[in-house]
CSV table of C-alpha atoms in Angstrom, one decimal:
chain,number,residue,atom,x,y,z
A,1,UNK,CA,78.8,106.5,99.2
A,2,UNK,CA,81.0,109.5,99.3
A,3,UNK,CA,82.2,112.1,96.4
A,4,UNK,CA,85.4,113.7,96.6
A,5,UNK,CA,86.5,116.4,94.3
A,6,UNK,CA,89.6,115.3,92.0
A,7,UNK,CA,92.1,117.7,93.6
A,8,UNK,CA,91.3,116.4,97.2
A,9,UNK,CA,92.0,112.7,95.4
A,10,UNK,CA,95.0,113.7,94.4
A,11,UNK,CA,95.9,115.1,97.6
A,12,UNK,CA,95.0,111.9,99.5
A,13,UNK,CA,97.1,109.9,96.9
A,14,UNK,CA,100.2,112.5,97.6
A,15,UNK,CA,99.8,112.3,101.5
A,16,UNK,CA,99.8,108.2,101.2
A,17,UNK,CA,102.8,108.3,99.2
A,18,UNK,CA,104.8,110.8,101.3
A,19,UNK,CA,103.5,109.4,104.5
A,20,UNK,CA,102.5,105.5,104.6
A,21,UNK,CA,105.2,102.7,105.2
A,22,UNK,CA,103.6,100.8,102.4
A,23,UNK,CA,104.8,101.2,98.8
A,24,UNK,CA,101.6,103.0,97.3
A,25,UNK,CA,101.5,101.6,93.8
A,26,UNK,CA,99.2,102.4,90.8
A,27,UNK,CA,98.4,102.5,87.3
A,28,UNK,CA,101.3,104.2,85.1
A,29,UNK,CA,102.4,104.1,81.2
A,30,UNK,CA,105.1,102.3,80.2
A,31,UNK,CA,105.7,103.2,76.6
A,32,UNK,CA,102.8,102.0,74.6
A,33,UNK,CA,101.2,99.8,77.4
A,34,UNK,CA,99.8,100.6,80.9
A,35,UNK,CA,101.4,98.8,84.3
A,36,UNK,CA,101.1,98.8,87.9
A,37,UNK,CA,103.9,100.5,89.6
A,38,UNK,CA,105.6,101.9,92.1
A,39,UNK,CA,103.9,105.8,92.4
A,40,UNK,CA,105.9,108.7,93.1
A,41,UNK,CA,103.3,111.0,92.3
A,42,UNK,CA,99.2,111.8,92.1
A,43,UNK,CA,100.1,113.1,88.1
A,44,UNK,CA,101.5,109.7,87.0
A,45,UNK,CA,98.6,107.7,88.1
A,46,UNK,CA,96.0,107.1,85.1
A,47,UNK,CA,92.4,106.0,86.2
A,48,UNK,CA,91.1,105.8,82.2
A,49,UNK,CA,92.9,102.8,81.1
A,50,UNK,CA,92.2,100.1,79.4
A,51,UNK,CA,94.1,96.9,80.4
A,52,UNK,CA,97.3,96.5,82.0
A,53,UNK,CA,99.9,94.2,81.1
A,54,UNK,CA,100.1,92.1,84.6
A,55,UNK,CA,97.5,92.4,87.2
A,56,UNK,CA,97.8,94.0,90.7
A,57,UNK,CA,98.5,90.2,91.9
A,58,UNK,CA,102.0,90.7,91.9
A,59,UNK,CA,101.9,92.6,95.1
A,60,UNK,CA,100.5,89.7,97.3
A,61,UNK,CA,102.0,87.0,95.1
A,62,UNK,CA,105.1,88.0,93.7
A,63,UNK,CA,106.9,86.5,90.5
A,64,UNK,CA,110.1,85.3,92.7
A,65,UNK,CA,110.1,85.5,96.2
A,66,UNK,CA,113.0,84.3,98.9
A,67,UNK,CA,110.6,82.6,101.7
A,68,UNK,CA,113.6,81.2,104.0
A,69,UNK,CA,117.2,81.3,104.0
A,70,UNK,CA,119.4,79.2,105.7
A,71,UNK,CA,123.6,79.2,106.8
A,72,UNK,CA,124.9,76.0,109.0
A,73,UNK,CA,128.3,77.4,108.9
A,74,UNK,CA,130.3,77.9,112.4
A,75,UNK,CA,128.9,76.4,115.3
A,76,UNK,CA,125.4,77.0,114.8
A,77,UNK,CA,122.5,75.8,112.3
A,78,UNK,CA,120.6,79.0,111.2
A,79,UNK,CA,117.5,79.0,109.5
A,80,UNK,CA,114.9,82.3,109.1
A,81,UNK,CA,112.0,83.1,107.3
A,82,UNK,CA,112.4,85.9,104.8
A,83,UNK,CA,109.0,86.0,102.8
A,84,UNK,CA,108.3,90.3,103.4
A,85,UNK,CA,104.8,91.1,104.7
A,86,UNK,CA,104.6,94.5,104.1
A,87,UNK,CA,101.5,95.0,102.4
A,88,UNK,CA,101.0,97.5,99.3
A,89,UNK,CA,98.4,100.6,98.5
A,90,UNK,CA,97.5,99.7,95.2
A,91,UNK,CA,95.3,102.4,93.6
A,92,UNK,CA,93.3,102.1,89.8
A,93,UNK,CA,92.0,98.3,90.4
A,94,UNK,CA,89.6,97.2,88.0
A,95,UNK,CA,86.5,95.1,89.0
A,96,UNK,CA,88.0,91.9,87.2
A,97,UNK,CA,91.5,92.2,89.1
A,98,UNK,CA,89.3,92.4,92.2
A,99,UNK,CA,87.6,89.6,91.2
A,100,UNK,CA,90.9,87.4,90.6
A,101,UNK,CA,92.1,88.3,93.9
A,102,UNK,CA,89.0,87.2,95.8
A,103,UNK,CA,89.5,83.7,94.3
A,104,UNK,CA,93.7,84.1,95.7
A,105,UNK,CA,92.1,84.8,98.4
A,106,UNK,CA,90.5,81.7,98.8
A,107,UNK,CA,93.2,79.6,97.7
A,108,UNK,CA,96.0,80.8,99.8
A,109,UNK,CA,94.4,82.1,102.5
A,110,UNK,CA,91.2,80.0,103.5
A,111,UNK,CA,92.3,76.6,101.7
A,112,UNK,CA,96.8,76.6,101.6
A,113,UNK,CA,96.6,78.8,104.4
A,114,UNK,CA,99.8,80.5,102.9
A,115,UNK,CA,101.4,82.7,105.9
A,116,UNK,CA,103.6,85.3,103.2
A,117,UNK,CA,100.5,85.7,100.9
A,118,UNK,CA,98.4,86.0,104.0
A,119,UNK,CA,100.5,88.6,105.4
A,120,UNK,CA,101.2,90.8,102.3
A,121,UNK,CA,97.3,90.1,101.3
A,122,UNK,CA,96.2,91.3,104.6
A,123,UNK,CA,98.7,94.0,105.0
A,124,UNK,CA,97.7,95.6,101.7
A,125,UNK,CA,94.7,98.1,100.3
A,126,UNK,CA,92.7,97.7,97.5
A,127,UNK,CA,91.7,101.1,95.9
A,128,UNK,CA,89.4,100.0,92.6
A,129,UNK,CA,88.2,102.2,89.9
A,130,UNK,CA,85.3,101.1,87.4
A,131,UNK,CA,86.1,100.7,84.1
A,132,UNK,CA,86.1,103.7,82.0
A,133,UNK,CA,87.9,102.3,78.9
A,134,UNK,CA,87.0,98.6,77.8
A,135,UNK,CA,89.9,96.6,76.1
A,136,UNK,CA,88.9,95.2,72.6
A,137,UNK,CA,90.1,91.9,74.0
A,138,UNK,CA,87.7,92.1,77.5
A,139,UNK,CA,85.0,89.6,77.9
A,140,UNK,CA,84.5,90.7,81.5
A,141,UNK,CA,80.4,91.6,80.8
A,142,UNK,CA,80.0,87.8,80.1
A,143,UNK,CA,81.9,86.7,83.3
A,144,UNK,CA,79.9,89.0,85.9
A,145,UNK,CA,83.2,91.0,86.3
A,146,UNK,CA,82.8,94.1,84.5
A,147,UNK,CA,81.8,95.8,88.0
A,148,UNK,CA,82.6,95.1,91.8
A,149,UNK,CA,79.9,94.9,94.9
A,150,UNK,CA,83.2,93.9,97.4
A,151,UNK,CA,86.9,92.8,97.6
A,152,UNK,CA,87.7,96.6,97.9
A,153,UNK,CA,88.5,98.8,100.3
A,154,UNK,CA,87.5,101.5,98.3
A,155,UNK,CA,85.7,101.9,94.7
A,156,UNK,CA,85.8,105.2,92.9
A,157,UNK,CA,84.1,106.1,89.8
A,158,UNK,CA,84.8,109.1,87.6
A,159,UNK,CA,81.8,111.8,87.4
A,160,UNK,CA,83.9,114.5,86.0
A,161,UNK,CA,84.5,117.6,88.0
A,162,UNK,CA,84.8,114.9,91.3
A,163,UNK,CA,85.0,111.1,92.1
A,164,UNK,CA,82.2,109.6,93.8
A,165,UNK,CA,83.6,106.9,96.5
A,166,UNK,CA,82.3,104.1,97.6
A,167,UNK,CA,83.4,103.0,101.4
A,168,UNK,CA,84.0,99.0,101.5
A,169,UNK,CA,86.0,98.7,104.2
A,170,UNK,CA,86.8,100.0,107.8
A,171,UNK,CA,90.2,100.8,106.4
A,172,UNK,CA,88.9,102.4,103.3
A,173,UNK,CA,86.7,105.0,105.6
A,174,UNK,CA,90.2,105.4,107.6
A,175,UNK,CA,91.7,106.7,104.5
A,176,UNK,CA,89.0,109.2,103.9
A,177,UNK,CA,89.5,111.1,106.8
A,178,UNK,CA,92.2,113.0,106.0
A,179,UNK,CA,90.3,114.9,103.1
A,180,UNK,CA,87.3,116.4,103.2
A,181,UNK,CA,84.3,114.5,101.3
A,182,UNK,CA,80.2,114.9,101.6
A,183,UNK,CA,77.8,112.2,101.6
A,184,UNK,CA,76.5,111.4,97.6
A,185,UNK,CA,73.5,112.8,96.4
A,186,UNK,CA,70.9,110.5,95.4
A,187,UNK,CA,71.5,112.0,91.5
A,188,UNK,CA,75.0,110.9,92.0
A,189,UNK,CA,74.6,107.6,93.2
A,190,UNK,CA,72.0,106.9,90.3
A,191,UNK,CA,74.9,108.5,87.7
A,192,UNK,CA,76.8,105.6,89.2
A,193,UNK,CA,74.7,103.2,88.4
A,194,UNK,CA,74.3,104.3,85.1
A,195,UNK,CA,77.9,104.9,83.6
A,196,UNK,CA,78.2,101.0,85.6
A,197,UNK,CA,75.1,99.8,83.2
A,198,UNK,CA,76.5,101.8,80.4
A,199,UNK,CA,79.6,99.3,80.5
A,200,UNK,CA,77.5,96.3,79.0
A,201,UNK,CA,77.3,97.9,75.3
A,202,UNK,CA,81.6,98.4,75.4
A,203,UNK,CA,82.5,94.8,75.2
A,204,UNK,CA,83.4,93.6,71.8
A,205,UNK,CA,83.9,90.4,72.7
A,206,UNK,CA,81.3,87.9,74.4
A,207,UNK,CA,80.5,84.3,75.2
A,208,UNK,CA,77.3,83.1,73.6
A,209,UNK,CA,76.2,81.4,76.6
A,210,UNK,CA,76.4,81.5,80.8
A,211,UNK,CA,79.4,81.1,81.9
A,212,UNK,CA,77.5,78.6,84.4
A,213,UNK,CA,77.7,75.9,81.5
A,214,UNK,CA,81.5,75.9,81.3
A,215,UNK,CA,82.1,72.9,83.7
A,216,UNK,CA,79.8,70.8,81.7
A,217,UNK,CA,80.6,72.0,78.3
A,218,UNK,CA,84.6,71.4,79.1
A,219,UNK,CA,83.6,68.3,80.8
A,220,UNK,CA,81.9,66.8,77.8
A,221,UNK,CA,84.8,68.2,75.7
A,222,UNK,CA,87.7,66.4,77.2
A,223,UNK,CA,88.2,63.9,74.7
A,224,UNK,CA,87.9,65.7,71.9
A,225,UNK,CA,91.4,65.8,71.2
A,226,UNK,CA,90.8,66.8,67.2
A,227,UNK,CA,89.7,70.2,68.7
A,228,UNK,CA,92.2,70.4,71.3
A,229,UNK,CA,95.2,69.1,68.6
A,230,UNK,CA,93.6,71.6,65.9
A,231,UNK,CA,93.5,75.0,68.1
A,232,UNK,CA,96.9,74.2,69.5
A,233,UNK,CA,98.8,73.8,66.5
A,234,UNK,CA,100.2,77.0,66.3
A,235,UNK,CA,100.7,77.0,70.3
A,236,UNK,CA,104.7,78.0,71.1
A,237,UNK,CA,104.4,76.8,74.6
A,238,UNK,CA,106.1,79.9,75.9
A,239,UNK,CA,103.7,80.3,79.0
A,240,UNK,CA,102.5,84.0,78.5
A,241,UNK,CA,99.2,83.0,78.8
A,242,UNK,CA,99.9,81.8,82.6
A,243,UNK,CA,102.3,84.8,83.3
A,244,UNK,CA,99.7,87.6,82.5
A,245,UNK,CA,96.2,85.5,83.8
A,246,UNK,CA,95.7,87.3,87.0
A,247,UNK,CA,93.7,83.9,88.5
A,248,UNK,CA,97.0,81.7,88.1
A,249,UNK,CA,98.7,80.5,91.1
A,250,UNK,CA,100.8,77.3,90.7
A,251,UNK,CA,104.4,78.3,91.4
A,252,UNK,CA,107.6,76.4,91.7
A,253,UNK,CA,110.0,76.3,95.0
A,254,UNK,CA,113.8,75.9,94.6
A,255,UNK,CA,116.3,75.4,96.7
A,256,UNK,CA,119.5,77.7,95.7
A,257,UNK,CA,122.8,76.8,97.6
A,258,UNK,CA,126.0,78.4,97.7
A,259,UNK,CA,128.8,76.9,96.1
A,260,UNK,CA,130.5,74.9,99.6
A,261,UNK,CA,126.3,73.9,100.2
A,262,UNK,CA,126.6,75.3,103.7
A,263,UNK,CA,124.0,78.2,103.2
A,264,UNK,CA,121.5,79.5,100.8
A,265,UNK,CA,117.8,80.1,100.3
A,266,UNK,CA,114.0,79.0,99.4
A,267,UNK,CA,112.7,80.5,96.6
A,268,UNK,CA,108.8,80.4,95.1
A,269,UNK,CA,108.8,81.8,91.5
A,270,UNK,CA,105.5,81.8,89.1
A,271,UNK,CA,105.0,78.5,86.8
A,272,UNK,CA,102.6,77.8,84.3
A,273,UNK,CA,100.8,74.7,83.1
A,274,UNK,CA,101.7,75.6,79.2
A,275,UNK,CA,105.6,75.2,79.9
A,276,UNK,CA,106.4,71.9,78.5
A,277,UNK,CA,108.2,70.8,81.5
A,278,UNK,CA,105.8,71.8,84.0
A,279,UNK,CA,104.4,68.3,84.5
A,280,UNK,CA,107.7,66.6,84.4
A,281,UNK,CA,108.1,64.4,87.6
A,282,UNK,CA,111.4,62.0,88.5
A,283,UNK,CA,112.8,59.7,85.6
A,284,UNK,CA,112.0,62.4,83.6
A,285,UNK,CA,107.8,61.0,82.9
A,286,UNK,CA,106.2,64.1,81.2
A,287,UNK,CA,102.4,63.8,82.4
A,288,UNK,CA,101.4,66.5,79.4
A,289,UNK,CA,104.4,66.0,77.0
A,290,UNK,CA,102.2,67.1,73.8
A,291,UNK,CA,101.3,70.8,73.6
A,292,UNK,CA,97.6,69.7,73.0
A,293,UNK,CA,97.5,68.2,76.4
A,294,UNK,CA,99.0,71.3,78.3
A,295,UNK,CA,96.9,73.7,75.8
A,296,UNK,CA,93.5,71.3,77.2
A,297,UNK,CA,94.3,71.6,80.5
A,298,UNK,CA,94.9,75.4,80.8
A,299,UNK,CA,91.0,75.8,79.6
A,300,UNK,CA,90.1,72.7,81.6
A,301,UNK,CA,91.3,74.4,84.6
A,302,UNK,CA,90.2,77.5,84.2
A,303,UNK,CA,86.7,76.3,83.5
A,304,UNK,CA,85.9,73.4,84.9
A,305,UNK,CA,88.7,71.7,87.5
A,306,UNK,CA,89.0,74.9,89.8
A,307,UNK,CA,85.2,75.3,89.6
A,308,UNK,CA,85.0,71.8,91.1
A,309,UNK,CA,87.4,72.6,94.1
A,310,UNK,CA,87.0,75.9,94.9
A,311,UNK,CA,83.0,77.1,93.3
A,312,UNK,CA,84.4,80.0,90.3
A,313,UNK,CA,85.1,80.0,87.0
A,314,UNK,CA,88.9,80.7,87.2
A,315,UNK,CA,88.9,83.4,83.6
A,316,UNK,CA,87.6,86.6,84.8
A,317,UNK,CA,87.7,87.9,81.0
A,318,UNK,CA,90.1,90.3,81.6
A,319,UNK,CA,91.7,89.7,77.7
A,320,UNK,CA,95.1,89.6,78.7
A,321,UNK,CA,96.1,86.2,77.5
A,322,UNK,CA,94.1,87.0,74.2
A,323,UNK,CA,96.7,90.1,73.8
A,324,UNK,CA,99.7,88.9,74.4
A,325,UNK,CA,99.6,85.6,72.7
A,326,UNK,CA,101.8,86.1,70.0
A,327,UNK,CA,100.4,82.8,68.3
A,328,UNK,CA,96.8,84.3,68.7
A,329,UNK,CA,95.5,81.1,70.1
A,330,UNK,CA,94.5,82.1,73.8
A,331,UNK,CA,91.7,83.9,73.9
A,332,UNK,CA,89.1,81.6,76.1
A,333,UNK,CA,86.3,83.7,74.7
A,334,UNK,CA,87.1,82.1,71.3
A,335,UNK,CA,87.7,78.8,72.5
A,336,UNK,CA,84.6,78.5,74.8
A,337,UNK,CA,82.2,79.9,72.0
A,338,UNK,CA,83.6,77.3,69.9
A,339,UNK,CA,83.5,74.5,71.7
A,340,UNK,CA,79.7,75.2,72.5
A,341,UNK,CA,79.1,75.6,68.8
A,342,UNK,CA,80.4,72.5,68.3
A,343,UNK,CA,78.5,70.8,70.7
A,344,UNK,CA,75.0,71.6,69.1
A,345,UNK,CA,76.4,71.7,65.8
């Protein structure tokens, strides 16, 4: 573990922006809210926030993205693969955003073996920052996310005067070299530990149980469509939910032609299980025609089905379903702690 004063930080984050091809992206405000964006400066990045509205996952897995385009007019059939693999620098990461990308990771890298996410994945840096400011709606203590061991290249925690830095990558000590840092202090590296202890006390929210009992808790629960038909009453079906989960990765491919059909392009854009025609298939059949069913399998999935395939618990607490739900009927931390209530009712 390194320390670097805040000035040299900011200096590093300057020289990165005026000097590496990547975009370097970070944490900004927008109004009232805080996003990731593009950085054009070391003063508009904000390390002390509490939640961002998407998660850094739209930098390896855009919302729309052209991944081939094709032209058959004249004498020769053209067809190229567009998807960019220009990576990003994406500084202000939060331990649960890390978390989400390490199970991407496995989906579209070790299992789909997805060549743009790949490329963009692998292309790109990961600079996280532990959590200074906990969001009322963050339930990340109770999913093991609240803090990081890996899936950065770098992790830097706030001690005031100076950042203490800790090196998780080859390419995260590349980074370094350019400013001048010392080796922590054993006093230091304890204060880390600390202020990362300190973080269990903030959460407001918590589940009442392990999140190791969600498979068979949700498992058991399946037919229990008076819960499922009671809690999604008040559901719009507007997909939000899906949008602003930093775990979800089920997208949609379309073909858009010109107007003659002779060229045009594949594009992937984001889709979510909670959009009522998101399990339509030919004929017009409707797999999960009532919102119960759709409202079910979001928590299903995210607790129990992607457990199954892939070994994690697909809700990494971050909250940010539970804020934007305008129908206030997202938040898993409610519906887990309920449904395990229930159970030993």
């Amino acid at each position: 573990m390194k320390t670097i004063d805040r000035s040299e930080f900011a200096a590093l984050i300057d020289e990165l922006i005026a000097s590496d091809p990547r975009d370097v992206v970070g944490v900004v405000t927008d109004g009232e809210q805080y996003v990731f964006d593009h950085l054009e400066s070391a003063d508009e990045l904000v390390l002390d926030y509490d939640l961002t509205a998407l998660s850094p996952k739209k930098y390896i897995m855009p919302q729309r993205e052209t991944l081939l385009t094709y032209d058959r007019r004249g004498d020769d059939y053209e067809m190229r693969a567009e998807a960019d693999p220009t990576g990003h620098i994406i500084v202000g990461v939060h331990p649960y955003d890390l978390a989400a990308i390490n199970q991407l990771d496995k989906i579209f890298i070790d299992t789909l073996q997805d060549e743009p996410y790949r490329r963009k994945r692998e292309n790109s840096v990961l600079i996280g920052v532990t959590m200074q400011d906990v969001a009322e709606t963050c339930f990340a203590g109770s999913m093991d996310t609240a803090t990081a061991e890996s899936g950065y290249d770098l992790m830097v925690t706030d001690l005031g005067d100076r950042f203490a830095v800790d090196i998780g990558t080859f390419e995260g000590d590349r980074l370094l070299e350019s400013v001048p840092t010392r080796n922590a202090s054993a006093e230091e590296i304890d204060r880390v530990a600390e202020i990362e202890a300190a973080l269990e006390d903030e959460f407001d929210r918590e589940l009442t149980f392990p999140p190791a009992a969600l498979p068979t808790l949700l498992e058991a629960s399946y037919d229990d469509m008076d819960f499922w038909e009671d809690y999604a009453e008040q559901c719009l079906s507007c997909g939000t939910c899906n949008v602003v989960c930093p775990t979800c990765f089920c997208f949609s491919v379309d073909m858009i032609r010109d107007l003659e059909g002779d060229s045009g392009r594949q594009e992937r854009r984001w889709d979510g299980c909670l959009l009522e025609d998101f399990a339509t298939v030919a004929q017009g059949e409707n797999f999960r025609e009532e919102v119960a069913q759709r409202h079910r399998h979001r928590f299903m999935r995210k607790g129990w089905y992607i457990y199954e395939r892939y070994g994690d618990i697909a809700c990494v607490g971050c909250g940010r379903c539970t804020r934007h739900c305008v129908a206030d009927v997202a938040d898993p931390c409610e519906v887990y702690n309920e449904l395990r209530e229930g159970q030993y009712a």
